[in-house]
Every structure is written in C-alpha cells, then in structure tokens.
Short mmCIF file of C-alpha atoms in Angstrom, two decimals:
data_model
loop_
_atom_site.label_atom_id
_atom_site.label_comp_id
_atom_site.label_asym_id
_atom_site.label_seq_id
_atom_site.Cartn_x
_atom_site.Cartn_y
_atom_site.Cartn_z
CA UNK Q 24 -12.54 89.97 43.17
CA UNK Q 25 -9.18 88.26 43.74
CA UNK Q 26 -6.12 88.95 41.61
CA UNK Q 27 -6.41 85.42 40.22
CA UNK Q 28 -10.01 86.03 39.16
CA UNK Q 29 -9.08 89.39 37.64
CA UNK Q 30 -6.42 87.74 35.50
CA UNK Q 31 -8.67 84.87 34.41
CA UNK Q 32 -11.45 87.31 33.50
CA UNK Q 33 -9.09 89.46 31.43
CA UNK Q 34 -7.28 86.57 29.71
CA UNK Q 35 -10.18 84.17 29.09
CA UNK Q 36 -11.87 83.81 25.72
CA UNK Q 37 -15.60 83.43 26.29
CA UNK Q 38 -17.23 80.57 24.39
CA UNK Q 39 -20.74 81.19 23.15
CA UNK Q 40 -21.99 77.63 23.47
CA UNK Q 41 -21.18 73.97 23.93
CA UNK Q 42 -23.46 73.02 21.03
CA UNK Q 43 -21.39 70.86 18.64
CA UNK Q 44 -23.45 72.01 15.66
CA UNK Q 45 -22.92 75.72 16.31
CA UNK Q 46 -20.50 77.84 14.26
CA UNK Q 47 -16.89 77.60 15.45
CA UNK Q 48 -16.05 81.30 15.36
CA UNK Q 49 -15.83 81.55 19.16
CA UNK Q 50 -13.22 78.75 19.15
CA UNK Q 51 -10.98 80.63 16.73
CA UNK Q 52 -8.42 81.52 19.48
CA UNK Q 53 -7.75 77.80 19.86
CA UNK Q 54 -6.18 77.76 16.40
CA UNK Q 55 -3.15 79.75 17.59
CA UNK Q 56 -3.00 77.81 20.87
CA UNK Q 57 -2.73 74.51 18.98
CA UNK Q 58 -0.19 75.92 16.53
CA UNK Q 59 1.75 73.18 14.74
CA UNK Q 60 0.96 70.46 17.30
CA UNK Q 61 0.76 66.93 15.95
CA UNK Q 62 -1.10 65.54 18.98
CA UNK Q 63 -3.58 67.45 21.13
CA UNK Q 64 -4.62 65.77 24.38
CA UNK Q 65 -7.95 66.70 25.93
CA UNK Q 66 -8.26 65.56 29.55
CA UNK Q 67 -11.58 65.76 31.35
CA UNK Q 68 -11.97 66.12 35.09
CA UNK Q 69 -15.21 64.14 35.05
CA UNK Q 70 -16.56 61.23 33.09
CA UNK Q 71 -20.25 61.43 32.33
CA UNK Q 72 -20.51 65.23 31.89
CA UNK Q 73 -22.61 66.13 28.85
CA UNK Q 74 -20.94 69.50 28.29
CA UNK Q 75 -17.45 67.97 28.25
CA UNK Q 76 -18.37 65.64 25.40
CA UNK Q 77 -20.07 68.44 23.49
CA UNK Q 78 -17.11 70.81 23.91
CA UNK Q 79 -14.67 68.10 22.84
CA UNK Q 80 -16.86 67.47 19.80
CA UNK Q 81 -16.52 71.16 18.93
CA UNK Q 82 -12.75 71.01 19.38
CA UNK Q 83 -12.61 67.93 17.13
CA UNK Q 84 -14.57 69.75 14.46
CA UNK Q 85 -12.15 72.68 14.53
CA UNK Q 86 -9.11 70.41 14.41
CA UNK Q 87 -10.48 68.34 11.53
CA UNK Q 88 -12.17 71.05 9.47
CA UNK Q 89 -9.59 73.80 9.93
CA UNK Q 90 -6.27 72.30 11.07
CA UNK Q 91 -5.95 69.02 9.18
CA UNK Q 92 -6.31 66.55 12.05
CA UNK Q 93 -7.45 63.14 10.86
CA UNK Q 94 -7.50 60.76 13.85
CA UNK Q 95 -9.33 60.53 17.15
CA UNK Q 96 -7.63 58.41 19.82
CA UNK Q 97 -9.65 57.21 22.80
CA UNK Q 98 -8.90 55.14 25.88
CA UNK Q 99 -10.57 51.94 24.75
CA UNK Q 100 -9.47 48.52 23.60
CA UNK Q 101 -7.48 48.10 20.40
CA UNK Q 102 -10.07 45.72 18.92
CA UNK Q 103 -12.92 48.09 19.76
CA UNK Q 104 -11.04 50.85 17.99
CA UNK Q 105 -10.59 48.71 14.88
CA UNK Q 106 -14.28 47.81 14.81
CA UNK Q 107 -15.47 51.39 15.26
CA UNK Q 108 -12.96 52.63 12.68
CA UNK Q 109 -14.26 50.06 10.20
CA UNK Q 110 -17.76 51.46 10.73
CA UNK Q 111 -16.48 55.00 10.22
CA UNK Q 112 -15.07 53.98 6.85
CA UNK Q 113 -17.97 51.85 5.61
CA UNK Q 114 -21.09 52.70 7.61
CA UNK Q 115 -21.94 49.02 7.73
CA UNK Q 116 -23.26 47.47 10.91
CA UNK Q 117 -24.32 48.85 14.29
CA UNK Q 118 -21.81 51.20 15.88
CA UNK Q 119 -23.53 51.00 19.28
CA UNK Q 120 -22.97 47.25 19.31
CA UNK Q 121 -19.28 47.81 18.63
CA UNK Q 122 -19.05 49.94 21.78
CA UNK Q 123 -20.77 47.38 23.98
CA UNK Q 124 -17.59 46.27 25.76
CA UNK Q 125 -16.20 49.76 26.38
CA UNK Q 126 -16.53 51.97 29.45
CA UNK Q 127 -20.00 53.41 29.97
CA UNK Q 128 -18.87 56.96 29.13
CA UNK Q 129 -18.17 55.94 25.53
CA UNK Q 130 -21.71 54.57 25.17
CA UNK Q 131 -23.54 57.85 25.77
CA UNK Q 132 -25.51 59.77 23.16
CA UNK Q 133 -23.00 62.62 23.04
CA UNK Q 134 -20.12 60.36 22.01
CA UNK Q 135 -22.33 58.55 19.52
CA UNK Q 136 -23.02 61.99 18.09
CA UNK Q 137 -19.28 62.46 17.61
CA UNK Q 138 -19.04 59.16 15.74
CA UNK Q 139 -21.99 59.97 13.50
CA UNK Q 140 -20.41 63.34 12.69
CA UNK Q 141 -17.16 61.56 11.78
CA UNK Q 142 -19.07 59.12 9.59
CA UNK Q 143 -20.85 61.98 7.82
CA UNK Q 144 -17.50 63.71 7.28
CA UNK Q 145 -16.12 60.55 5.70
CA UNK Q 146 -19.08 60.27 3.37
CA UNK Q 147 -18.32 63.80 2.16
CA UNK Q 148 -14.52 63.26 2.04
CA UNK Q 149 -14.03 59.61 1.00
CA UNK Q 150 -10.46 60.26 -0.17
CA UNK Q 151 -9.41 61.98 3.06
CA UNK Q 152 -11.30 60.27 5.91
CA UNK Q 153 -11.01 60.68 9.65
CA UNK Q 154 -10.15 57.61 11.69
CA UNK Q 155 -10.43 56.31 15.25
CA UNK Q 156 -7.97 54.28 17.28
CA UNK Q 157 -8.33 52.62 20.66
CA UNK Q 158 -5.12 53.08 22.64
CA UNK Q 159 -5.58 49.80 24.57
CA UNK Q 160 -6.30 50.16 28.28
CA UNK Q 161 -5.56 46.61 29.43
CA UNK Q 162 -2.85 46.98 32.09
CA UNK Q 163 -2.83 46.08 35.77
CA UNK Q 164 -0.27 48.68 36.86
CA UNK Q 165 -0.80 52.40 36.30
CA UNK Q 166 2.81 52.97 35.27
CA UNK Q 167 2.48 50.32 32.55
CA UNK Q 168 -0.82 51.78 31.36
CA UNK Q 169 0.59 55.30 31.08
CA UNK Q 170 3.55 54.18 28.98
CA UNK Q 171 1.29 52.07 26.77
CA UNK Q 172 -1.18 54.88 26.11
CA UNK Q 173 1.61 57.23 25.02
CA UNK Q 174 3.45 54.59 22.99
CA UNK Q 175 0.32 53.56 21.11
CA UNK Q 176 -0.59 57.17 20.32
CA UNK Q 177 2.90 57.74 18.93
CA UNK Q 178 2.79 54.46 17.02
CA UNK Q 179 -0.52 55.42 15.40
CA UNK Q 180 0.90 58.82 14.46
CA UNK Q 181 3.88 57.14 12.81
CA UNK Q 182 1.70 54.54 11.07
CA UNK Q 183 -0.83 56.99 9.63
CA UNK Q 184 1.05 60.27 9.47
CA UNK Q 185 -2.03 61.84 11.03
CA UNK Q 186 -2.37 64.66 13.48
CA UNK Q 187 -4.33 63.25 16.42
CA UNK Q 188 -6.85 64.42 19.00
CA UNK Q 189 -6.30 62.22 22.07
CA UNK Q 190 -9.55 62.23 24.08
CA UNK Q 191 -8.60 61.20 27.59
CA UNK Q 192 -9.70 60.87 31.16
CA UNK Q 193 -6.83 62.58 32.94
CA UNK Q 194 -3.98 60.52 31.44
CA UNK Q 195 -3.21 63.07 28.73
CA UNK Q 196 -2.27 65.74 31.29
CA UNK Q 197 1.47 66.38 31.43
CA UNK Q 198 1.94 64.83 34.86
CA UNK Q 199 5.62 64.05 35.41
CA UNK Q 200 4.73 62.78 38.88
CA UNK Q 201 0.93 62.91 39.05
CA UNK Q 202 -0.67 61.77 42.29
CA UNK Q 203 -4.27 60.53 42.23
CA UNK Q 204 -6.05 60.37 45.59
CA UNK Q 205 -9.51 58.81 45.54
CA UNK Q 206 -10.46 60.43 48.87
CA UNK Q 207 -9.29 63.64 50.58
CA UNK Q 208 -7.34 61.83 53.29
CA UNK Q 209 -5.69 59.23 51.04
CA UNK Q 210 -1.97 59.43 50.32
CA UNK Q 211 -2.76 58.57 46.71
CA UNK Q 212 -0.85 56.78 43.96
CA UNK Q 213 1.91 58.59 42.10
CA UNK Q 214 2.95 57.75 38.55
CA UNK Q 215 4.24 59.43 35.43
CA UNK Q 216 1.42 60.35 33.07
CA UNK Q 217 0.98 59.44 29.41
CA UNK Q 218 0.99 63.15 28.65
CA UNK Q 219 4.44 63.44 30.21
CA UNK Q 220 5.82 60.82 27.82
CA UNK Q 221 4.16 62.57 24.88
CA UNK Q 222 5.67 65.91 25.88
CA UNK Q 223 9.08 64.26 26.22
CA UNK Q 224 8.85 62.83 22.70
CA UNK Q 225 7.11 65.69 20.91
CA UNK Q 226 8.01 68.82 22.87
CA UNK Q 227 5.77 71.73 21.89
CA UNK Q 228 4.17 69.59 19.19
CA UNK Q 229 2.17 68.03 22.01
CA UNK Q 230 -0.49 70.38 23.37
CA UNK Q 231 -2.31 69.44 26.57
CA UNK Q 232 -5.82 70.79 27.21
CA UNK Q 233 -7.89 70.29 30.35
CA UNK Q 234 -11.66 70.37 30.81
CA UNK Q 235 -12.73 71.67 34.23
CA UNK Q 236 -16.03 72.71 35.81
CA UNK Q 237 -17.52 74.21 38.96
CA UNK Q 238 -20.72 72.34 39.81
CA UNK Q 239 -23.65 70.36 38.45
CA UNK Q 240 -24.31 66.66 38.02
CA UNK Q 241 -22.86 63.82 35.97
CA UNK Q 242 -23.91 60.45 34.64
CA UNK Q 243 -22.62 57.56 36.72
CA UNK Q 244 -23.45 54.15 35.24
CA UNK Q 245 -26.70 55.41 33.78
CA UNK Q 246 -27.86 57.41 36.81
CA UNK Q 247 -27.41 61.10 37.65
CA UNK Q 248 -24.97 61.87 40.46
CA UNK Q 249 -24.53 65.28 42.10
CA UNK Q 250 -21.27 67.15 41.61
CA UNK Q 251 -21.36 70.00 44.13
CA UNK Q 252 -19.11 73.05 44.07
CA UNK Q 253 -15.54 72.05 44.93
CA UNK Q 254 -13.83 72.95 48.22
CA UNK Q 255 -11.78 76.14 48.11
CA UNK Q 256 -8.50 74.20 48.10
CA UNK Q 257 -9.43 72.62 44.75
CA UNK Q 258 -8.07 74.53 41.74
CA UNK Q 259 -11.40 74.19 39.93
CA UNK Q 260 -12.86 76.62 42.49
CA UNK Q 261 -10.30 79.26 41.47
CA UNK Q 262 -11.09 78.74 37.79
CA UNK Q 263 -14.78 79.34 38.54
CA UNK Q 264 -14.18 82.81 39.98
CA UNK Q 265 -15.25 84.42 36.73
CA UNK Q 266 -18.95 84.32 35.85
CA UNK Q 267 -18.39 83.09 32.29
CA UNK Q 268 -20.43 79.99 31.44
CA UNK Q 269 -17.78 78.51 29.13
CA UNK Q 270 -14.33 79.87 28.46
CA UNK Q 271 -10.97 79.06 26.90
CA UNK Q 272 -7.77 80.05 28.71
CA UNK Q 273 -4.19 79.84 27.42
CA UNK Q 274 -2.03 79.16 30.47
CA UNK Q 275 1.10 80.09 28.51
CA UNK Q 276 -0.13 83.66 28.03
CA UNK Q 277 0.59 84.80 31.59
CA UNK Q 278 3.65 86.53 32.95
CA UNK Q 279 2.21 88.84 35.58
CA UNK Q 280 2.24 88.03 39.28
CA UNK Q 281 -1.54 87.63 39.16
CA UNK Q 282 -1.25 85.15 36.28
CA UNK Q 283 1.37 83.14 38.10
CA UNK Q 284 -0.93 82.67 41.10
CA UNK Q 285 -3.16 80.71 38.72
CA UNK Q 286 -0.66 79.04 36.42
CA UNK Q 287 2.32 78.29 38.65
CA UNK Q 288 0.90 77.51 42.10
CA UNK Q 289 0.64 73.83 43.10
CA UNK Q 290 -2.59 72.52 41.61
CA UNK Q 291 -5.14 70.15 43.07
CA UNK Q 292 -7.72 69.24 40.45
CA UNK Q 293 -10.98 67.41 41.02
CA UNK Q 294 -11.47 64.02 39.39
CA UNK Q 295 -14.77 62.21 38.91
CA UNK Q 296 -14.05 58.76 37.58
CA UNK Q 297 -15.37 55.23 38.02
CA UNK Q 298 -14.99 55.60 41.81
CA UNK Q 299 -16.95 58.64 42.92
CA UNK Q 300 -18.30 59.85 46.24
CA UNK Q 301 -19.54 63.48 46.14
CA UNK Q 302 -18.82 63.85 49.86
CA UNK Q 303 -15.18 62.80 49.40
CA UNK Q 304 -13.96 64.23 46.09
CA UNK Q 305 -11.01 62.59 44.39
CA UNK Q 306 -8.20 64.75 43.10
CA UNK Q 307 -4.96 64.82 41.17
CA UNK Q 308 -1.91 66.80 42.23
CA UNK Q 309 1.83 66.77 41.71
CA UNK Q 310 2.29 69.79 39.49
CA UNK Q 311 1.07 73.28 38.72
CA UNK Q 312 -1.87 73.99 36.43
CA UNK Q 313 0.50 75.09 33.65
CA UNK Q 314 2.58 71.93 34.06
CA UNK Q 315 -0.48 69.75 33.58
CA UNK Q 316 -2.08 71.80 30.80
CA UNK Q 317 -1.27 74.38 28.14
CA UNK Q 318 -4.92 75.29 27.74
CA UNK Q 319 -8.03 75.06 29.94
CA UNK Q 320 -11.63 74.86 28.75
CA UNK Q 321 -13.80 75.66 31.76
CA UNK Q 322 -17.54 75.15 32.14
CA UNK Q 323 -19.49 76.63 35.01
CA UNK Q 324 -22.22 73.97 35.25
CA UNK Q 325 -22.38 70.44 33.85
CA UNK Q 326 -25.28 68.06 33.37
CA UNK Q 327 -25.38 64.26 33.00
CA UNK Q 328 -24.48 62.69 29.69
CA UNK Q 329 -27.56 61.11 28.14
CA UNK Q 330 -28.24 57.48 27.43
CA UNK Q 331 -29.19 56.35 23.91
CA UNK Q 332 -32.83 55.45 23.43
#
C-alpha cells in the first residue's frame, strides 16, 4: 500500500450507499465540510454515470433538508430553467417535455428522479420551495462560457437570496488555468474556470466538490459505453487505491507528507464528456487536486444512467 493510499484510507469517510432514498447519516461529515458556504459546486468527471446522479441527489437532499439550500443550478438554457422551475412550483404539465432541448444527461431517469423529489418537497413546503435555474450555456468561446456560468450563478444568488447547489460538468472546479485535452497527445485548451470566478467572489463561501470514479460504464447518447480503469498517470487511479465502494474525502484535512502527495501534486483528472473515446481518455489538468476541489466523492464502479420508459 502506498503512502497516498494509506492517507486516503485513514482520512476517507465511507459512504454506505448511493441510493438517494437512503438515510443521510453517512453523509453527516459533509455538513462540516460545507460549513457556511453559499454556493456548493459539484463537478462530475463523467456525464452519463448513474451513481454520480444518485450521489448528487443525496447531497442535494442534505443541503436542502439540513443546511437551508433552496436552489439547484444546472448547465442548461435559461428558458429551460424557467420552464422546469415553473413545473417545480405548480406541478402542471410534462417535465420531460420541458427537458427535450437540453443535453442528453439531463434527460435520464436519475435526474428526473431529482426533479420529482424537488416537486414533492415543494408540495410539503409550499411557503419555502426549492427552485431550479439554468445558467445558460450558449457561448462559442470557452472563456466567455466560464464567465457567464459564474456570473449567472452569482446573479441568481443575489436575486433570490438562496444558497445554491451548482451541479456541473467540470466547470465548477476551481481551475484558475484549467487545461482540457480531449486526447492524451493533444496540447489541450486552457481557460479560467467558472469555479475560479466563484472562488474569487465568494472566498471560502464557495465550496468545490468533485465526483471521481475508477471503472465501469456510462451512458453515451442512450447507449452504454465502457469506461475502463484509468492509466496510472491519471489522478483517479490514485483515488481508487482504497477498496471503499463510495467515500467522501476532505482535501483540506491533510497536512502530512503523505496527504500532500495526494492533495498538492499536479493533478490530471479523467473527463468523459460529449466527445469520448475509451482508448484515448480526455483529461483536465492545470492545478493540484486541492486547487480544483475542497472535497472529493469517489465511487469505485459506475454504471450507465438509465433512460426513461
């Protein structure tokens, strides 16, 4: 066992399940990790992973039920957000139809389950409802998109006074100079991340969480796609050294030399997005793990998100 694995094993909080309906007692350590944050960003290393949506659903439940969060922000069009939010408040109409023009990963059963939970919450708390906002993803240049995502999240916070869970691809990571390479030999594109702007504006009141995994398969446009174990130079491989199925890790809780090998070394994190070739994994780099994230939620094996029937 490496020193990095020893530290992860000792510092990690094991999570009992990814089931969004399960009790939240195993997520209790997240309460202190979030602290007095007004925006929590959750970045996922792969679209189309069922467990990532289920874990984020659990996080949303904790934030809403225990910590007073009242908005969910997603990377979707502004109009789509308004239409879905109207459904959350009234229950009228077909929510699946309102998601028709969004990315495929918002149209899966697991995310629909999140929306139906939010609607049920609003029925029980009509005077204190939860809301949804689309942060508007229409931008040709990445640098413009990143600024817009952050600005719209901050604008929604100011407009509503809500604490917000920002459910992201990888834009919510605190990447001051994040480089995305869509193939191992590509130079990649470097830009400042939305999470970097949020950290600049909010300081410690912005908490960045990252969802990572070791292996499995994901949904890609309605079909399963393999996601093999990452190469050893990918940070996700280091995070998988422990045998825990799901765990929560506070990257700010280190201090030892062993911890710093995990938190402070240059990170290279796997990305599975709209462009995906399992033989040539995409990645993001340009910072250490603790620069990108305050907290990691790691899953050993993922399965494809499911399509509504």
